[in-house]
Amino acid sequence: MKHVYPPEEERLYKKRLQNVYQINYVTIQEYYDELKLNVDILRSITKMKDSEVKTLFNESFYNGLGKYTFGRVIELEFADFEDCFQYLQTIETKVKVRSKEMNESRNITNQKQQGTTFHHSMTFRNTGTKFCKLHKQCNHSTEECYNKYDKDFYKKNNITHNKNEQNYLIKERVNNPSRTAMLGKINDRDVELRLDCGASRSFIRKDTVIKLGLILKEATEITTVFGNGHTEHTNQSVDLEIRLESINVSILESLYVLERLPEDILLGNDFLFNNEIVLDYKNRVILVQNKPIAMIGRENIHPDEMDKILYERVLCIEEEEEMLLDKKVKEVLTEYIKENDNFTKIKMEAVKLFIDEKIKDHALTPHHYSVPLKYQQGARDEIKRLIKADIIEEHRIPYASPSLLIEKKNKELRLVVDYRKVNEFIKDEISTIPKVFESLYKVSTNRIFSKIDLKNGFNQIVLDESSRDITSFTLFGQQYRYKRVPFGIKSGPKLFQKTINTILNGIDNCSVYIDDIIIYGKNVEEHNKILLQVLERLKKYEVKINFDKSKFLTRKMEILGNIIENGMIKIDMTSIEKLINSDFKTDSKKDIQKIIGTITWYRNFIPDVSRKIISITRLLQNDSKEKWGEEQTKALQEIKEEIKNKAQLSLPDFTKKFRLQCDASDQGMGAVLFQDHGVISYYSKKFNSIEQNYSIVEKEMFAMLKALEFYRTLIQGYTIEIETDSRNCIFENKAISKRTERWKLIFNEFDLTIKNIKGKDNNIADTLSRCFLIKDSEKTDFFVEIEDLLETEENGIKKNKGKMIVKESKRYEFVRRAHEHSIHAGMTTVYYNINQMYHIRNIKEIIETVLKTCEKCLRCKKASRRGFPKYKITSTKLMDTICSDIFGPFEVSEYDRSSQCYKEKGYLLTITDVYSRFTRVFFLEHVTTKELIKRFNTWFTKHGKPRILICDNGKQYASREFDVFLKKNKINKIATPMYHPASNGISERLNQTVAEVLRMYKHNDIKEVIRLMTRRLNTNYHRGIQEQPIAIVQGYSEYNMSTEIGNHKPKIEKTIQKNEKSNPKNATKLADTVNCGDLVLIKNFNGGKLDDLFIGPFEVEKIGLRRLWYKIKDKKEWIHWQDIRFTKKIKNNFCFD
């Protein structure tokens, strides 16, 4: 007879079906039958289809399996349900037989224990407490859960459990290993703390929060994925204090709250990292702050075993047979570990601070900092700890410093006192702290190291009674003072350095840097001997060691951001990981200062670092409107790559000779200290305005002087060989100034010889010295761009008569790159740029072909044409005569705007030295006399004041204010004739180049366009002087860096003579006939088509430059000789300027 169930029972049986779990049944068949019974009942109530019944049964079966059994089923990928069920029955039968045989042979009755294992490596969860398979929680059992919802469930279904029976898919463990958990207290209640290395965060179950009486708070929302694929969102967290009484440690932690967490509390990697927790599975202990706690399930740790665990933890020995501590050192180290916690203060006399008596006359009223509610209890506990440790005491005096608490990475609180005001009345100690590299250089050729880190360094030094009042501080309205040297006091670091130096005085191969002690030896025996001396001396004075941060007997040592290994010093990448991995971009000057400070710390590793960061340091200028952009990002990226790939130096060997290469340029100097085995250090310096005025010989000797002073502590007393490419610096030369004579007295303090080398052999120092030369027109390395196009051989690049040979198949590509690098210069310029150093067959034909096919040149350049012979302006001295012109206005809107440009239109001011053709281009938003004066002052500061200025008659140049400025600086202005731009031919020709570059690089940043423009004008061959302008001014060539730039004077003088001869001769005929007082006709510049071409007559008042320009009476302007016609001679005298 078929049973019919009322519809209201549908909910009850659905719930029962969901609560059927395989673990609650003895056999898999019983589990199967119970599921089938409940599904059949639901089928009769809901009238489900056969397909729906089958789906419901399969889902319920799989969902009810144990976690790890289900995982094994998924792993085996059964084709259908029947195969899965048959497999489980087969395994069950095998387990029954095997279990029976084991019980009979061993006569052991199975006992119910925590933790079970599925046969064939199928493992079930090991909870160690009650567990409900329905809720995945440990606060109640599955049976209790059934009773809660239906107390008569088992009676109704006649289901009873025989305690002697067992689930045959489960096999008990005979040897149960300890769980990765420890016991602790929260709000005076015992809790089990489960540690999980696989979890990135720490969690607590919500009902546990309620049970412990914790307060919920809002947090950043996160999503957590459980091992079974379920997810849960939460935006709640709690702050709690975990008390580990067995080791007397309290930990403050913030945990996210989850409702379906399978553990009461689960502590993830954030907890492990923040609190420096180590899981020692070998000894089945958990090390918290270097103190061991037994894992749950393990017996208590015996004191002797604790020492052994700590010793193994502290002693970081490489697994090499010869890398072993001797027995004596082991005994001392083990004994030290036992007594270390008992050491609280160094056994030395109390120290006194040098306090200014004026402090009594000042009212030091502190600004009190409020303690956040979250930290108030922790702050009180920290005060109690410090009083108990005899570090502070309550006291009452008329003044105090404010204090606050900060949270460390491990969530502990640190008391910080703001001593800035009282530090003004504390005189610093005379003793000094050694420079970092001085400590590193002492390592020299030693290869075995140990590093000892001292714990709570300053607080180990007892403070004299007379010096304690000044350390007074307030917290929670109470006043305290330190009995030990506090952190933040002005002379604290030097006092501690002096104390440790005194303790370790007389021990060789031992360096101290505040709280870090480095021990080094050439071999293990020497190292162990020194380590023993250091440990015995520290123990004698009861100095507390931080063994968790100390490292013993290693070949690789990290110290203050540097790594020493195999005679090399490298940068510790972990110390600058944030810099290396970050995409730094900011306009904050404070952030920029931080990034420069980080780079400067490692400047010894990076040649030319000052120039490389010049675009970044420029942002710190007070008048700078520039913001962080692509140029700064590129510079920072270049430094990052050098740090990652090249940043390493060699340690000095004091048994060998030191070699020092020095070189100076116009604006800076460079030096490199090295020995046969490698470079020890780089040094570069930019000359100030006074040093830039030294003669060439003085600059070279000054470079030697600064290098010797910089490396004095390292090299003084050892043999030094200075290598320079300047013969005039050899001491045998008697033609030396008084300044250099004084410097020679300093040289006598060193055991040195000076050796002359060829310029090509002084590449490193030469490059460093020239790192400041190209500032406005940034130096680019042409050789790097074309290196892959050159012929090579075993010894390097193949050469023909000293010139590097370009690959036959790459000739056109080479010329194309050279043309683009020159910013699309013409035929003659490109030819002379590359012909001096590179050998290319049929070079002229190739250049002509490349230029004729260059699209940018065809679009933007005018066809060259030879016109009427022009007079060529010349000068016989560098920076003696300059010419200037204003280009514009032009549309700035056609270019990307830099931070310095806000207007729609802009102007370019050019200033050119006639002698060298060296040019600077300035962008102007407004063409005013004031702006011109500002730019000319910039030129005067960098290149000196000229004697003559050639310019046109623009209103800015002709203004009274500008004339006063020139007169004040004793500069003679020559204004070119009206309507005759060729009179200032240098500037006019330069304007053509300016226009070409502006046309070629539209839609680029105007600032970048000006930079390229300046490079085009200064770094390329100039036909007018037959040299590169930058080579004359700064002795540098982009295309010829490997050799010295020769003396350019003979070449320039020859060019001047040639230009004089090429000046037009028509002017001579006119000069012979026209004199002052004669009447002349001048060109009618403003006339119409039918007006007279010449008007007048006018009287000649003055005859100007080389009889080419004429001043007409009652007119301000000069007239060019080509615009004059002679009529009648009146006077017979000459008036020359």
PDB file of N, CA and C in Angstrom, residues 869-922:
ATOM      1  N   PRO A 869      76.717  87.875 -51.969  1.00  0.00           N
ATOM      2  CA  PRO A 869      77.741  87.661 -50.940  1.00  0.00           C
ATOM      3  C   PRO A 869      77.430  88.465 -49.688  1.00  0.00           C
ATOM      4  N   LYS A 870      77.493  87.818 -48.549  1.00  0.00           N
ATOM      5  CA  LYS A 870      77.159  88.450 -47.272  1.00  0.00           C
ATOM      6  C   LYS A 870      78.430  88.674 -46.465  1.00  0.00           C
ATOM      7  N   TYR A 871      78.384  89.756 -45.686  1.00  0.00           N
ATOM      8  CA  TYR A 871      79.500  90.023 -44.790  1.00  0.00           C
ATOM      9  C   TYR A 871      79.430  89.053 -43.609  1.00  0.00           C
ATOM     10  N   LYS A 872      80.553  88.453 -43.234  1.00  0.00           N
ATOM     11  CA  LYS A 872      80.594  87.461 -42.165  1.00  0.00           C
ATOM     12  C   LYS A 872      81.178  88.083 -40.904  1.00  0.00           C
ATOM     13  N   ILE A 873      80.359  88.021 -39.803  1.00  0.00           N
ATOM     14  CA  ILE A 873      80.809  88.556 -38.526  1.00  0.00           C
ATOM     15  C   ILE A 873      81.806  87.581 -37.916  1.00  0.00           C
ATOM     16  N   THR A 874      82.891  88.100 -37.364  1.00  0.00           N
ATOM     17  CA  THR A 874      83.908  87.237 -36.768  1.00  0.00           C
ATOM     18  C   THR A 874      84.280  87.758 -35.383  1.00  0.00           C
ATOM     19  N   SER A 875      84.904  86.875 -34.607  1.00  0.00           N
ATOM     20  CA  SER A 875      85.423  87.233 -33.292  1.00  0.00           C
ATOM     21  C   SER A 875      86.679  86.419 -33.050  1.00  0.00           C
ATOM     22  N   THR A 876      87.596  86.978 -32.290  1.00  0.00           N
ATOM     23  CA  THR A 876      88.884  86.303 -32.048  1.00  0.00           C
ATOM     24  C   THR A 876      88.969  85.686 -30.659  1.00  0.00           C
ATOM     25  N   LYS A 877      87.931  85.863 -29.819  1.00  0.00           N
ATOM     26  CA  LYS A 877      87.966  85.328 -28.466  1.00  0.00           C
ATOM     27  C   LYS A 877      86.649  84.624 -28.148  1.00  0.00           C
ATOM     28  N   LEU A 878      86.766  83.581 -27.338  1.00  0.00           N
ATOM     29  CA  LEU A 878      85.599  82.835 -26.900  1.00  0.00           C
ATOM     30  C   LEU A 878      84.751  83.693 -25.960  1.00  0.00           C
ATOM     31  N   MET A 879      83.462  83.768 -26.233  1.00  0.00           N
ATOM     32  CA  MET A 879      82.481  84.495 -25.416  1.00  0.00           C
ATOM     33  C   MET A 879      82.797  85.998 -25.338  1.00  0.00           C
ATOM     34  N   ASP A 880      83.501  86.536 -26.352  1.00  0.00           N
ATOM     35  CA  ASP A 880      83.805  87.974 -26.381  1.00  0.00           C
ATOM     36  C   ASP A 880      82.709  88.738 -27.109  1.00  0.00           C
ATOM     37  N   THR A 881      82.171  88.173 -28.176  1.00  0.00           N
ATOM     38  CA  THR A 881      81.119  88.813 -28.970  1.00  0.00           C
ATOM     39  C   THR A 881      79.949  87.847 -29.098  1.00  0.00           C
ATOM     40  N   ILE A 882      78.771  88.344 -28.784  1.00  0.00           N
ATOM     41  CA  ILE A 882      77.572  87.511 -28.923  1.00  0.00           C
ATOM     42  C   ILE A 882      76.556  88.228 -29.791  1.00  0.00           C
ATOM     43  N   CYS A 883      75.717  87.489 -30.445  1.00  0.00           N
ATOM     44  CA  CYS A 883      74.620  88.082 -31.209  1.00  0.00           C
ATOM     45  C   CYS A 883      73.320  87.456 -30.752  1.00  0.00           C
ATOM     46  N   SER A 884      72.247  88.206 -30.876  1.00  0.00           N
ATOM     47  CA  SER A 884      70.973  87.766 -30.330  1.00  0.00           C
ATOM     48  C   SER A 884      69.839  88.177 -31.246  1.00  0.00           C
ATOM     49  N   ASP A 885      68.764  87.389 -31.202  1.00  0.00           N
ATOM     50  CA  ASP A 885      67.583  87.704 -31.996  1.00  0.00           C
ATOM     51  C   ASP A 885      66.367  87.060 -31.347  1.00  0.00           C
ATOM     52  N   ILE A 886      65.186  87.542 -31.722  1.00  0.00           N
ATOM     53  CA  ILE A 886      63.925  86.984 -31.200  1.00  0.00           C
ATOM     54  C   ILE A 886      63.168  86.366 -32.362  1.00  0.00           C
ATOM     55  N   PHE A 887      62.808  85.113 -32.223  1.00  0.00           N
ATOM     56  CA  PHE A 887      62.041  84.396 -33.246  1.00  0.00           C
ATOM     57  C   PHE A 887      60.584  84.339 -32.797  1.00  0.00           C
ATOM     58  N   GLY A 888      59.678  84.696 -33.709  1.00  0.00           N
ATOM     59  CA  GLY A 888      58.272  84.592 -33.361  1.00  0.00           C
ATOM     60  C   GLY A 888      57.509  85.859 -33.661  1.00  0.00           C
ATOM     61  N   PRO A 889      56.218  85.861 -33.307  1.00  0.00           N
ATOM     62  CA  PRO A 889      55.532  84.804 -32.541  1.00  0.00           C
ATOM     63  C   PRO A 889      55.169  83.594 -33.395  1.00  0.00           C
ATOM     64  N   PHE A 890      54.968  82.437 -32.732  1.00  0.00           N
ATOM     65  CA  PHE A 890      54.493  81.227 -33.406  1.00  0.00           C
ATOM     66  C   PHE A 890      53.403  80.594 -32.551  1.00  0.00           C
ATOM     67  N   GLU A 891      52.588  79.778 -33.171  1.00  0.00           N
ATOM     68  CA  GLU A 891      51.436  79.176 -32.498  1.00  0.00           C
ATOM     69  C   GLU A 891      51.888  78.043 -31.575  1.00  0.00           C
ATOM     70  N   VAL A 892      51.801  78.274 -30.278  1.00  0.00           N
ATOM     71  CA  VAL A 892      52.157  77.226 -29.311  1.00  0.00           C
ATOM     72  C   VAL A 892      51.074  76.155 -29.249  1.00  0.00           C
ATOM     73  N   SER A 893      49.867  76.491 -29.693  1.00  0.00           N
ATOM     74  CA  SER A 893      48.762  75.527 -29.648  1.00  0.00           C
ATOM     75  C   SER A 893      49.018  74.319 -30.536  1.00  0.00           C
ATOM     76  N   GLU A 894      49.964  74.427 -31.484  1.00  0.00           N
ATOM     77  CA  GLU A 894      50.287  73.298 -32.353  1.00  0.00           C
ATOM     78  C   GLU A 894      51.240  72.308 -31.689  1.00  0.00           C
ATOM     79  N   TYR A 895      51.632  72.595 -30.438  1.00  0.00           N
ATOM     80  CA  TYR A 895      52.559  71.737 -29.706  1.00  0.00           C
ATOM     81  C   TYR A 895      51.921  71.346 -28.380  1.00  0.00           C
ATOM     82  N   ASP A 896      52.355  70.190 -27.857  1.00  0.00           N
ATOM     83  CA  ASP A 896      51.902  69.809 -26.512  1.00  0.00           C
ATOM     84  C   ASP A 896      52.489  70.797 -25.528  1.00  0.00           C
ATOM     85  N   ARG A 897      51.667  71.238 -24.580  1.00  0.00           N
ATOM     86  CA  ARG A 897      52.109  72.303 -23.679  1.00  0.00           C
ATOM     87  C   ARG A 897      52.812  71.730 -22.472  1.00  0.00           C
ATOM     88  N   SER A 898      53.951  72.271 -22.168  1.00  0.00           N
ATOM     89  CA  SER A 898      54.664  71.909 -20.950  1.00  0.00           C
ATOM     90  C   SER A 898      54.157  72.781 -19.819  1.00  0.00           C
ATOM     91  N   SER A 899      54.644  72.490 -18.616  1.00  0.00           N
ATOM     92  CA  SER A 899      54.190  73.219 -17.435  1.00  0.00           C
ATOM     93  C   SER A 899      54.572  74.692 -17.485  1.00  0.00           C
ATOM     94  N   GLN A 900      55.549  75.060 -18.365  1.00  0.00           N
ATOM     95  CA  GLN A 900      55.997  76.440 -18.364  1.00  0.00           C
ATOM     96  C   GLN A 900      55.255  77.295 -19.392  1.00  0.00           C
ATOM     97  N   CYS A 901      54.329  76.726 -20.125  1.00  0.00           N
ATOM     98  CA  CYS A 901      53.690  77.443 -21.204  1.00  0.00           C
ATOM     99  C   CYS A 901      52.177  77.478 -21.005  1.00  0.00           C
ATOM    100  N   TYR A 902      51.602  78.664 -21.004  1.00  0.00           N
ATOM    101  CA  TYR A 902      50.161  78.803 -20.801  1.00  0.00           C
ATOM    102  C   TYR A 902      49.495  79.597 -21.924  1.00  0.00           C
ATOM    103  N   LYS A 903      50.260  80.319 -22.718  1.00  0.00           N
ATOM    104  CA  LYS A 903      49.709  81.212 -23.726  1.00  0.00           C
ATOM    105  C   LYS A 903      49.532  80.486 -25.054  1.00  0.00           C
ATOM    106  N   GLU A 904      48.738  81.129 -25.935  1.00  0.00           N
ATOM    107  CA  GLU A 904      48.502  80.572 -27.268  1.00  0.00           C
ATOM    108  C   GLU A 904      49.695  80.805 -28.186  1.00  0.00           C
ATOM    109  N   LYS A 905      50.391  81.927 -27.972  1.00  0.00           N
ATOM    110  CA  LYS A 905      51.546  82.253 -28.809  1.00  0.00           C
ATOM    111  C   LYS A 905      52.804  82.325 -27.950  1.00  0.00           C
ATOM    112  N   GLY A 906      53.935  82.052 -28.585  1.00  0.00           N
ATOM    113  CA  GLY A 906      55.188  82.081 -27.860  1.00  0.00           C
ATOM    114  C   GLY A 906      56.303  82.648 -28.711  1.00  0.00           C
ATOM    115  N   TYR A 907      57.451  82.895 -28.094  1.00  0.00           N
ATOM    116  CA  TYR A 907      58.620  83.459 -28.753  1.00  0.00           C
ATOM    117  C   TYR A 907      59.843  82.667 -28.305  1.00  0.00           C
ATOM    118  N   LEU A 908      60.884  82.720 -29.140  1.00  0.00           N
ATOM    119  CA  LEU A 908      62.152  82.097 -28.794  1.00  0.00           C
ATOM    120  C   LEU A 908      63.248  83.140 -28.856  1.00  0.00           C
ATOM    121  N   LEU A 909      63.983  83.277 -27.773  1.00  0.00           N
ATOM    122  CA  LEU A 909      65.151  84.164 -27.722  1.00  0.00           C
ATOM    123  C   LEU A 909      66.397  83.326 -27.931  1.00  0.00           C
ATOM    124  N   THR A 910      67.219  83.711 -28.917  1.00  0.00           N
ATOM    125  CA  THR A 910      68.473  82.995 -29.164  1.00  0.00           C
ATOM    126  C   THR A 910      69.648  83.901 -28.825  1.00  0.00           C
ATOM    127  N   ILE A 911      70.648  83.327 -28.160  1.00  0.00           N
ATOM    128  CA  ILE A 911      71.902  84.027 -27.860  1.00  0.00           C
ATOM    129  C   ILE A 911      73.038  83.131 -28.340  1.00  0.00           C
ATOM    130  N   THR A 912      73.897  83.670 -29.184  1.00  0.00           N
ATOM    131  CA  THR A 912      74.951  82.868 -29.822  1.00  0.00           C
ATOM    132  C   THR A 912      76.309  83.531 -29.643  1.00  0.00           C
ATOM    133  N   ASP A 913      77.293  82.709 -29.280  1.00  0.00           N
ATOM    134  CA  ASP A 913      78.678  83.191 -29.230  1.00  0.00           C
ATOM    135  C   ASP A 913      79.252  83.156 -30.642  1.00  0.00           C
ATOM    136  N   VAL A 914      79.740  84.299 -31.124  1.00  0.00           N
ATOM    137  CA  VAL A 914      80.221  84.396 -32.495  1.00  0.00           C
ATOM    138  C   VAL A 914      81.440  83.515 -32.719  1.00  0.00           C
ATOM    139  N   TYR A 915      82.314  83.434 -31.749  1.00  0.00           N
ATOM    140  CA  TYR A 915      83.559  82.682 -31.900  1.00  0.00           C
ATOM    141  C   TYR A 915      83.304  81.185 -32.071  1.00  0.00           C
ATOM    142  N   SER A 916      82.455  80.616 -31.210  1.00  0.00           N
ATOM    143  CA  SER A 916      82.245  79.153 -31.221  1.00  0.00           C
ATOM    144  C   SER A 916      80.916  78.736 -31.830  1.00  0.00           C
ATOM    145  N   ARG A 917      80.013  79.698 -32.051  1.00  0.00           N
ATOM    146  CA  ARG A 917      78.639  79.447 -32.513  1.00  0.00           C
ATOM    147  C   ARG A 917      77.814  78.660 -31.483  1.00  0.00           C
ATOM    148  N   PHE A 918      78.300  78.626 -30.236  1.00  0.00           N
ATOM    149  CA  PHE A 918      77.524  77.955 -29.174  1.00  0.00           C
ATOM    150  C   PHE A 918      76.273  78.783 -28.885  1.00  0.00           C
ATOM    151  N   THR A 919      75.113  78.132 -28.843  1.00  0.00           N
ATOM    152  CA  THR A 919      73.822  78.829 -28.779  1.00  0.00           C
ATOM    153  C   THR A 919      72.962  78.295 -27.657  1.00  0.00           C
ATOM    154  N   ARG A 920      72.226  79.194 -27.044  1.00  0.00           N
ATOM    155  CA  ARG A 920      71.184  78.805 -26.095  1.00  0.00           C
ATOM    156  C   ARG A 920      69.863  79.393 -26.563  1.00  0.00           C
ATOM    157  N   VAL A 921      68.811  78.599 -26.417  1.00  0.00           N
ATOM    158  CA  VAL A 921      67.471  79.007 -26.857  1.00  0.00           C
ATOM    159  C   VAL A 921      66.569  79.086 -25.628  1.00  0.00           C
ATOM    160  N   PHE A 922      65.894  80.217 -25.457  1.00  0.00           N
ATOM    161  CA  PHE A 922      64.999  80.428 -24.319  1.00  0.00           C
ATOM    162  C   PHE A 922      63.573  80.627 -24.814  1.00  0.00           C
TER     163      PHE A 922
END
